[in-house]
Coordinates of C-alpha atoms in Angstrom, one line a residue:
M1 CA -47.6 15.1 73.9
V2 CA -45.2 14.6 71.0
D3 CA -41.5 13.9 71.7
P4 CA -39.4 16.3 69.6
I5 CA -36.7 13.7 69.1
T6 CA -38.5 10.7 68.0
G7 CA -41.8 12.2 66.8
R8 CA -43.8 9.7 68.9
R9 CA -46.5 10.5 71.4
A10 CA -45.7 10.0 75.0
D11 CA -48.5 7.5 75.6
Q12 CA -47.3 5.4 72.7
M13 CA -43.8 5.3 74.2
N14 CA -45.1 4.4 77.6
G15 CA -47.2 1.6 76.1
Q16 CA -44.3 0.1 74.3
E17 CA -42.0 0.3 77.3
A18 CA -44.7 -1.2 79.4
A19 CA -45.0 -4.0 76.9
G20 CA -41.2 -4.6 77.2
S21 CA -40.6 -4.1 73.4
N22 CA -37.0 -3.5 72.3
P23 CA -35.9 -0.9 69.7
P24 CA -35.0 -2.3 66.3
Q25 CA -31.6 -3.8 65.9
Q26 CA -29.2 -3.1 63.0
P27 CA -27.9 -6.2 61.2
G28 CA -24.6 -7.3 62.5
G29 CA -24.7 -5.0 65.5
T30 CA -26.6 -4.1 68.7
G31 CA -28.3 -1.0 69.9
T32 CA -30.4 1.6 68.2
S33 CA -29.0 3.0 65.0
L34 CA -28.3 6.7 64.6
E35 CA -30.5 6.8 61.5
S36 CA -33.6 5.8 63.5
R37 CA -33.0 8.7 65.8
R38 CA -32.8 11.3 62.9
P39 CA -35.2 14.2 63.5
I40 CA -38.0 14.5 61.1
W41 CA -37.0 18.0 59.9
E42 CA -33.6 16.8 58.7
P43 CA -33.5 15.8 55.0
A44 CA -32.8 12.2 54.2
S45 CA -29.2 11.4 53.4
R46 CA -28.2 10.9 49.8
E47 CA -27.1 7.4 50.4
Q48 CA -30.8 6.4 50.8
D49 CA -31.7 7.6 47.3
T50 CA -28.6 6.1 45.7
P51 CA -29.3 3.1 43.5
D52 CA -28.6 -0.3 44.9
D53 CA -25.4 -0.6 42.9
S54 CA -23.2 1.7 45.0
R55 CA -20.4 1.2 42.5
L56 CA -22.0 3.5 39.9
P57 CA -19.9 6.7 39.5
E58 CA -21.4 10.0 40.3
R59 CA -21.9 10.9 36.7
R60 CA -24.2 7.9 36.1
W61 CA -26.2 8.6 39.3
V62 CA -26.9 12.1 38.2
S63 CA -27.9 11.1 34.7
E64 CA -30.3 8.4 36.0
R65 CA -31.9 10.9 38.3
A66 CA -32.4 13.2 35.3
G67 CA -34.0 10.5 33.3
V68 CA -31.1 10.1 30.8
S69 CA -30.2 6.5 30.1
E70 CA -26.6 5.3 29.5
K71 CA -25.3 2.1 28.1
P72 CA -23.9 0.0 30.9
D73 CA -20.7 -0.8 29.0
E74 CA -19.8 2.8 28.3
V75 CA -16.5 3.9 29.8
D76 CA -15.6 7.3 30.9
P77 CA -13.2 8.6 28.2
V78 CA -11.4 10.7 30.8
R79 CA -10.5 7.8 33.0
P80 CA -8.2 5.2 31.5
V81 CA -9.2 1.6 31.8
R82 CA -6.5 -0.5 33.6
P83 CA -6.2 -4.1 32.4
Q84 CA -7.0 -6.8 34.9
S85 CA -4.2 -8.9 36.2
G86 CA -3.4 -11.7 33.8
T87 CA -4.6 -9.8 30.7
I88 CA -2.3 -10.2 27.7
L89 CA -2.0 -6.9 25.8
P90 CA -1.3 -6.9 22.1
A91 CA 2.3 -6.2 21.2
R92 CA 2.9 -2.8 19.8
R93 CA 4.2 -2.8 16.2
S94 CA 7.6 -1.4 15.7
R95 CA 7.5 2.1 14.4
I96 CA 10.1 1.3 11.7
S97 CA 8.7 -2.0 10.5
H98 CA 7.0 -0.2 7.6
L99 CA 10.4 0.9 6.2
A100 CA 11.2 -2.7 5.1
R101 CA 8.1 -2.6 2.8
D102 CA 9.0 0.8 1.3
S103 CA 9.6 0.5 -2.4
R104 CA 12.5 3.0 -2.1
M105 CA 14.4 0.9 0.5
P106 CA 16.6 -0.8 -2.2
V107 CA 17.6 2.6 -3.5
W108 CA 18.5 3.9 0.0
R109 CA 20.4 0.6 0.8
R110 CA 22.4 0.8 -2.4
R111 CA 23.2 4.5 -1.9
L112 CA 24.3 3.8 1.7
L113 CA 26.5 0.9 0.7
I114 CA 28.3 2.9 -2.0
A115 CA 28.8 5.9 0.3
V116 CA 30.1 3.8 3.1
A117 CA 32.4 1.7 0.9
L118 CA 34.0 4.8 -0.7
G119 CA 34.2 6.6 2.6
V120 CA 36.1 3.6 4.1
V121 CA 38.5 3.5 1.2
F122 CA 39.4 7.2 1.4
T123 CA 39.6 7.0 5.2
V124 CA 42.2 4.3 4.9
L125 CA 44.1 6.1 2.1
T126 CA 44.0 9.6 3.7
N127 CA 42.1 10.4 6.9
W128 CA 38.6 10.2 8.3
R129 CA 37.7 13.8 7.4
V130 CA 38.3 13.1 3.7
G131 CA 36.5 9.8 3.9
L132 CA 33.4 11.4 5.5
T133 CA 33.4 14.2 2.9
V134 CA 33.6 11.7 0.0
A135 CA 30.8 9.6 1.4
V136 CA 28.5 12.6 1.8
L137 CA 29.3 13.9 -1.7
V138 CA 28.7 10.4 -3.2
G139 CA 25.3 10.2 -1.5
I140 CA 24.3 13.6 -2.7
A141 CA 25.4 12.9 -6.3
D142 CA 23.5 9.6 -6.5
A143 CA 20.4 11.3 -5.2
V144 CA 20.6 14.1 -7.8
I145 CA 21.2 11.7 -10.6
R146 CA 18.2 9.5 -9.6
A147 CA 16.0 12.5 -9.2
R148 CA 16.8 13.7 -12.7
S149 CA 16.1 10.2 -14.1
S150 CA 12.8 10.1 -12.3
A151 CA 11.8 13.5 -13.6
S152 CA 12.7 12.5 -17.1
G153 CA 10.6 9.3 -16.8
S154 CA 7.6 11.3 -15.4
A155 CA 7.8 13.8 -18.3
E156 CA 7.4 10.9 -20.7
G157 CA 4.5 9.4 -18.8
L158 CA 6.5 6.5 -17.3
T159 CA 4.6 5.8 -14.1
T160 CA 5.7 2.3 -13.1
S161 CA 9.1 1.0 -12.1
A162 CA 8.7 -1.8 -14.7
Q163 CA 8.3 0.8 -17.5
R164 CA 11.3 2.7 -16.3
R165 CA 13.4 -0.5 -16.1
T166 CA 12.4 -1.4 -19.7
K167 CA 13.2 2.0 -20.9
K168 CA 16.6 1.8 -19.3
E169 CA 17.4 -1.5 -21.0
L170 CA 16.2 -0.4 -24.4
A171 CA 18.4 2.7 -24.2
K172 CA 21.4 0.3 -24.1
L173 CA 20.4 -1.0 -27.5
E174 CA 20.7 2.3 -29.4
R175 CA 24.3 1.5 -30.3
S176 CA 23.0 -1.7 -32.0
G177 CA 20.6 0.3 -34.2
Y178 CA 17.4 0.2 -32.2
R179 CA 15.0 3.2 -31.8
A180 CA 12.3 3.3 -29.1
L181 CA 9.1 5.3 -28.4
H182 CA 7.6 5.2 -24.9
I183 CA 4.0 5.6 -23.7
R184 CA 2.3 6.3 -27.1
M185 CA -1.4 6.7 -27.4
I186 CA -3.4 4.5 -29.8
P187 CA -5.5 6.8 -32.0
G188 CA -9.2 6.7 -31.2
S189 CA -8.8 5.2 -27.8
E190 CA -7.4 5.9 -24.3
E191 CA -5.0 3.0 -24.4
V192 CA -1.3 3.4 -24.6
I193 CA 1.6 1.3 -25.9
D194 CA 4.3 1.1 -23.2
H195 CA 7.2 0.7 -25.6
L196 CA 7.4 0.6 -29.4
L197 CA 10.8 -0.6 -30.5
I198 CA 12.1 -0.5 -34.0
G199 CA 15.4 -2.2 -34.8
P200 CA 17.3 -4.6 -37.1
T201 CA 15.2 -7.6 -36.0
G202 CA 11.9 -5.9 -36.5
V203 CA 9.2 -3.9 -34.7
Y204 CA 7.9 -4.8 -31.3
A205 CA 5.1 -3.5 -29.0
I206 CA 6.3 -4.3 -25.5
D207 CA 4.2 -4.3 -22.3
S208 CA 6.0 -3.9 -19.0
E209 CA 4.3 -5.8 -16.2
Q210 CA 5.1 -5.5 -12.5
W211 CA 3.7 -8.5 -10.7
D212 CA 3.8 -9.7 -7.1
K213 CA 7.0 -11.7 -6.7
R214 CA 5.4 -14.0 -4.1
L215 CA 3.0 -15.6 -6.6
P216 CA 4.3 -18.1 -9.1
V217 CA 4.0 -17.8 -12.9
R218 CA 3.0 -20.8 -15.0
T219 CA 1.6 -21.5 -18.4
R220 CA -0.4 -24.4 -19.9
N221 CA -0.7 -25.6 -23.5
A222 CA 0.7 -22.3 -24.8
R223 CA -2.8 -20.8 -24.3
Q224 CA -3.0 -20.0 -20.7
L225 CA -0.9 -17.7 -18.5
W226 CA -1.4 -17.7 -14.7
H227 CA 0.0 -15.5 -12.0
G228 CA -0.8 -17.4 -8.9
P229 CA -4.6 -18.0 -9.0
F230 CA -5.2 -15.1 -11.5
S231 CA -5.5 -15.7 -15.2
Q232 CA -3.7 -13.2 -17.4
R233 CA -5.7 -13.9 -20.5
D234 CA -7.0 -10.3 -20.7
R235 CA -3.5 -9.0 -20.5
L236 CA -2.4 -11.2 -23.4
E237 CA -5.4 -10.2 -25.5
H238 CA -4.7 -6.6 -24.8
A239 CA -1.0 -6.8 -25.7
R240 CA -2.0 -8.5 -29.0
W241 CA -4.6 -5.9 -29.8
E242 CA -2.1 -3.1 -29.1
A243 CA 0.4 -4.6 -31.6
A244 CA -2.3 -5.1 -34.2
E245 CA -3.4 -1.4 -33.9
A246 CA 0.2 -0.2 -34.1
S247 CA 0.7 -2.3 -37.2
R248 CA -2.4 -0.9 -38.8
F249 CA -1.6 2.8 -38.2
I250 CA 2.1 2.5 -39.2
S251 CA 1.2 0.5 -42.3
D252 CA -1.3 3.1 -43.4
A253 CA 1.2 5.9 -42.8
L254 CA 3.9 4.1 -44.9
G255 CA 1.6 2.6 -47.5
E256 CA 3.1 -0.8 -47.0
P257 CA 2.6 -3.6 -44.5
V258 CA 4.6 -3.4 -41.3
S259 CA 4.5 -6.3 -38.8
V260 CA 4.5 -5.5 -35.1
R261 CA 5.3 -8.3 -32.7
P262 CA 3.5 -8.2 -29.2
A263 CA 5.8 -8.9 -26.3
M264 CA 5.4 -8.9 -22.5
A265 CA 8.3 -8.2 -20.1
V266 CA 7.4 -9.4 -16.6
Y267 CA 9.2 -8.0 -13.5
G268 CA 8.9 -9.4 -9.9
P269 CA 8.3 -13.1 -9.9
A270 CA 10.7 -15.7 -11.3
I271 CA 9.8 -16.8 -14.9
P272 CA 10.5 -20.5 -15.2
W273 CA 11.2 -20.4 -18.9
G274 CA 13.3 -18.3 -21.3
V275 CA 10.7 -17.1 -23.8
A276 CA 7.2 -18.6 -24.1
T277 CA 4.8 -17.6 -26.9
I278 CA 1.4 -17.6 -25.4
R279 CA -1.6 -16.6 -27.6
D280 CA 0.9 -15.1 -30.0
V281 CA 2.5 -13.0 -27.3
D282 CA 6.1 -13.5 -26.4
V283 CA 6.3 -13.6 -22.5
F284 CA 9.7 -13.5 -20.7
G285 CA 11.4 -12.1 -17.6
G286 CA 12.4 -8.5 -17.8
D287 CA 16.0 -9.4 -17.2
R288 CA 16.0 -11.3 -20.5
L289 CA 14.8 -8.4 -22.6
R290 CA 18.0 -7.6 -24.5
K291 CA 18.7 -11.3 -25.1
Y292 CA 15.2 -11.8 -26.4
L293 CA 15.5 -8.9 -28.9
R294 CA 18.8 -10.2 -30.3
K295 CA 17.6 -13.8 -30.8
H296 CA 13.9 -13.5 -31.8
S297 CA 12.9 -11.8 -35.0
A298 CA 9.7 -9.8 -34.9
G299 CA 8.6 -10.9 -38.3
A300 CA 8.2 -14.5 -39.4
R301 CA 10.8 -15.2 -42.1
A302 CA 11.2 -11.4 -42.6
P303 CA 14.6 -10.0 -43.6
R304 CA 16.5 -7.8 -41.2
L305 CA 15.7 -4.1 -41.4
T306 CA 18.4 -1.8 -42.7
P307 CA 19.2 1.4 -40.8
S308 CA 17.3 3.5 -43.3
E309 CA 14.2 1.3 -43.0
V310 CA 14.5 1.5 -39.2
E311 CA 14.6 5.3 -39.4
R312 CA 11.7 5.5 -41.8
I313 CA 9.4 3.3 -39.7
Y314 CA 10.5 5.2 -36.5
T315 CA 9.5 8.5 -38.1
A316 CA 6.1 7.2 -39.3
A317 CA 5.4 5.7 -35.9
D318 CA 6.4 8.9 -34.1
R319 CA 4.0 10.8 -36.3
V320 CA 0.9 8.6 -36.0
L321 CA 1.3 7.4 -32.4
K322 CA 1.2 10.6 -30.3
P323 CA 2.8 10.8 -26.8
K324 CA 0.4 10.7 -23.9
S325 CA -0.6 14.2 -23.0
K326 CA 0.5 15.4 -19.5
H327 CA -2.2 16.9 -17.3

């Protein structure tokens, strides 16, 4: 006869009891476990089919049962991972740290200083309402003036701050008899001359260069120009070629030789010399531009140009060197 609880036959049970056998013991405890007394018709508990690693989450257990493998280092994207004790997390960058590297920061700083200074002055002289109104109006006026200046520069093709700074400096020389053309195409090529200047001291093709101020500038034997570890030989050769092309086209248009002097105005790093002629190109800091033009003649032993000659060369250059087309 079969016992409905244990599933064993009565004679087997009697034989075991007669032999004095004991029921199996659970590790770490005494007595018969409840699992051993489970009826045969009751399905096995899920804990028996769970993999040995009981720490696996439910999602992984189901996927392994379905035959889908997962990488052991995958993390549930829904559950955030908490750092262990003693873990050093990387410091978060300040959300405003990028403002210090913004190229417009000097403009904003200057505008703010002017507005605050005038606001304080009018506050002291009158009252705070007038001072605040003046500060706001000054800030708006400065923004409008700079916006118009930038729009004018963009219309002429001036794309870099160095080109705009050179244009501003050259405009101050108009009273001294100088005429300037900016961003002019060289016929038969895609190259442009940043600034072509015609004045009493001659004709100049000026390149405006904006370099990294953190790297030093040095020269060697009047043949080499270095900006940090980078040789600027190509830039020198290009500046000399631009001046030669401008001279050729202007001379053909006038029917007489016109000498054009190549020059390079560098902005950013400190230039440790006044003016250095390197590979026939005059190299100097952008802040020395006007001083260079007054003291260095563009043509070797050439007489100064009269106002009528300046205007005639300017007109010819404007005709043969077209402005860069705007797209």
